[in-house]
Amino acid sequence: MKTIATIFFIFFIGTAAQAQNNTTDVKVETVEMTIVTETAYELNLENKTEVARLYKFKNARVKKELSFYTKRNAAKMA
């Protein structure tokens, strides 16, 4: 009975898949674009004050924060 139900199910799914009419053609509109041969550059010379931090070592702040010590770091005698 299980094999008959399985074959019927597979036959039903196959028939339903073939019965669908999905033949709609989609028209694509093409867009023509021209090539730009001349470009104009604008140079902005406004004075801006910016602050940059300089560390002596690479990743100094990260290494400092990762090397913290707690009260439980000390070795205990058994």
PDB file of C-alpha atoms in Angstrom:
ATOM      1  CA  MET A   1       0.000   0.000   0.000  1.00  0.00           C
ATOM      2  CA  LYS A   2       2.867   2.367   0.845  1.00  0.00           C
ATOM      3  CA  THR A   3       4.550   1.822  -2.533  1.00  0.00           C
ATOM      4  CA  ILE A   4       1.293   2.410  -4.407  1.00  0.00           C
ATOM      5  CA  ALA A   5       0.715   5.645  -2.487  1.00  0.00           C
ATOM      6  CA  THR A   6       4.307   6.761  -3.188  1.00  0.00           C
ATOM      7  CA  ILE A   7       4.013   6.048  -6.921  1.00  0.00           C
ATOM      8  CA  PHE A   8       0.653   7.851  -7.048  1.00  0.00           C
ATOM      9  CA  PHE A   9       2.157  10.843  -5.199  1.00  0.00           C
ATOM     10  CA  ILE A  10       5.155  11.043  -7.565  1.00  0.00           C
ATOM     11  CA  PHE A  11       2.842  10.714 -10.596  1.00  0.00           C
ATOM     12  CA  PHE A  12       0.552  13.451  -9.243  1.00  0.00           C
ATOM     13  CA  ILE A  13       3.470  15.869  -8.574  1.00  0.00           C
ATOM     14  CA  GLY A  14       4.939  15.213 -12.050  1.00  0.00           C
ATOM     15  CA  THR A  15       1.596  15.838 -13.755  1.00  0.00           C
ATOM     16  CA  ALA A  16       1.007  19.029 -11.766  1.00  0.00           C
ATOM     17  CA  ALA A  17       4.482  20.318 -12.663  1.00  0.00           C
ATOM     18  CA  GLN A  18       3.905  19.762 -16.389  1.00  0.00           C
ATOM     19  CA  ALA A  19       0.450  21.331 -16.328  1.00  0.00           C
ATOM     20  CA  GLN A  20       1.735  24.793 -15.488  1.00  0.00           C
ATOM     21  CA  ASN A  21       1.895  27.281 -18.365  1.00  0.00           C
ATOM     22  CA  ASN A  22       4.784  29.552 -17.553  1.00  0.00           C
ATOM     23  CA  THR A  23       5.610  30.836 -21.032  1.00  0.00           C
ATOM     24  CA  THR A  24       5.368  34.596 -20.496  1.00  0.00           C
ATOM     25  CA  ASP A  25       8.122  36.364 -22.399  1.00  0.00           C
ATOM     26  CA  VAL A  26       9.476  39.437 -20.708  1.00  0.00           C
ATOM     27  CA  LYS A  27      10.592  42.227 -23.011  1.00  0.00           C
ATOM     28  CA  VAL A  28      13.658  44.116 -21.868  1.00  0.00           C
ATOM     29  CA  GLU A  29      14.077  47.747 -22.786  1.00  0.00           C
ATOM     30  CA  THR A  30      17.606  48.702 -23.752  1.00  0.00           C
ATOM     31  CA  VAL A  31      19.103  51.998 -22.694  1.00  0.00           C
ATOM     32  CA  GLU A  32      21.762  53.701 -24.785  1.00  0.00           C
ATOM     33  CA  MET A  33      24.444  55.558 -22.866  1.00  0.00           C
ATOM     34  CA  THR A  34      27.104  57.834 -24.296  1.00  0.00           C
ATOM     35  CA  ILE A  35      30.777  57.791 -23.389  1.00  0.00           C
ATOM     36  CA  VAL A  36      32.070  60.868 -21.571  1.00  0.00           C
ATOM     37  CA  THR A  37      35.445  61.951 -22.941  1.00  0.00           C
ATOM     38  CA  GLU A  38      36.027  65.075 -20.838  1.00  0.00           C
ATOM     39  CA  THR A  39      36.012  65.227 -17.072  1.00  0.00           C
ATOM     40  CA  ALA A  40      36.193  68.307 -14.873  1.00  0.00           C
ATOM     41  CA  TYR A  41      37.888  68.075 -11.496  1.00  0.00           C
ATOM     42  CA  GLU A  42      37.033  70.412  -8.643  1.00  0.00           C
ATOM     43  CA  LEU A  43      39.645  71.076  -6.009  1.00  0.00           C
ATOM     44  CA  ASN A  44      38.312  72.033  -2.583  1.00  0.00           C
ATOM     45  CA  LEU A  45      40.909  74.044  -0.654  1.00  0.00           C
ATOM     46  CA  GLU A  46      39.020  74.730   2.559  1.00  0.00           C
ATOM     47  CA  ASN A  47      41.084  74.706   5.724  1.00  0.00           C
ATOM     48  CA  LYS A  48      39.943  71.962   8.034  1.00  0.00           C
ATOM     49  CA  THR A  49      41.419  71.309  11.451  1.00  0.00           C
ATOM     50  CA  GLU A  50      41.757  67.609  12.083  1.00  0.00           C
ATOM     51  CA  VAL A  51      43.349  65.832  14.989  1.00  0.00           C
ATOM     52  CA  ALA A  52      45.248  62.584  14.512  1.00  0.00           C
ATOM     53  CA  ARG A  53      46.570  60.467  17.366  1.00  0.00           C
ATOM     54  CA  LEU A  54      50.007  59.002  17.039  1.00  0.00           C
ATOM     55  CA  TYR A  55      50.943  55.987  19.120  1.00  0.00           C
ATOM     56  CA  LYS A  56      54.490  54.883  19.680  1.00  0.00           C
ATOM     57  CA  PHE A  57      53.684  51.227  19.030  1.00  0.00           C
ATOM     58  CA  LYS A  58      51.228  49.630  16.664  1.00  0.00           C
ATOM     59  CA  ASN A  59      47.982  48.708  18.446  1.00  0.00           C
ATOM     60  CA  ALA A  60      49.286  50.209  21.697  1.00  0.00           C
ATOM     61  CA  ARG A  61      45.836  50.915  23.122  1.00  0.00           C
ATOM     62  CA  VAL A  62      44.531  47.466  22.268  1.00  0.00           C
ATOM     63  CA  LYS A  63      47.532  45.733  23.812  1.00  0.00           C
ATOM     64  CA  LYS A  64      47.243  47.864  26.944  1.00  0.00           C
ATOM     65  CA  GLU A  65      43.590  47.010  27.407  1.00  0.00           C
ATOM     66  CA  LEU A  66      44.166  43.316  26.771  1.00  0.00           C
ATOM     67  CA  SER A  67      46.976  43.072  29.318  1.00  0.00           C
ATOM     68  CA  PHE A  68      44.876  43.855  32.393  1.00  0.00           C
ATOM     69  CA  TYR A  69      45.401  42.084  35.705  1.00  0.00           C
ATOM     70  CA  THR A  70      42.816  40.991  38.228  1.00  0.00           C
ATOM     71  CA  LYS A  71      43.092  39.925  41.850  1.00  0.00           C
ATOM     72  CA  ARG A  72      42.693  36.276  40.806  1.00  0.00           C
ATOM     73  CA  ASN A  73      45.644  36.305  38.405  1.00  0.00           C
ATOM     74  CA  ALA A  74      48.116  35.619  41.202  1.00  0.00           C
ATOM     75  CA  ALA A  75      49.264  32.029  41.587  1.00  0.00           C
ATOM     76  CA  LYS A  76      48.087  30.206  44.706  1.00  0.00           C
ATOM     77  CA  MET A  77      49.911  27.562  46.635  1.00  0.00           C
ATOM     78  CA  ALA A  78      48.079  24.283  47.064  1.00  0.00           C
TER      79      ALA A  78
END
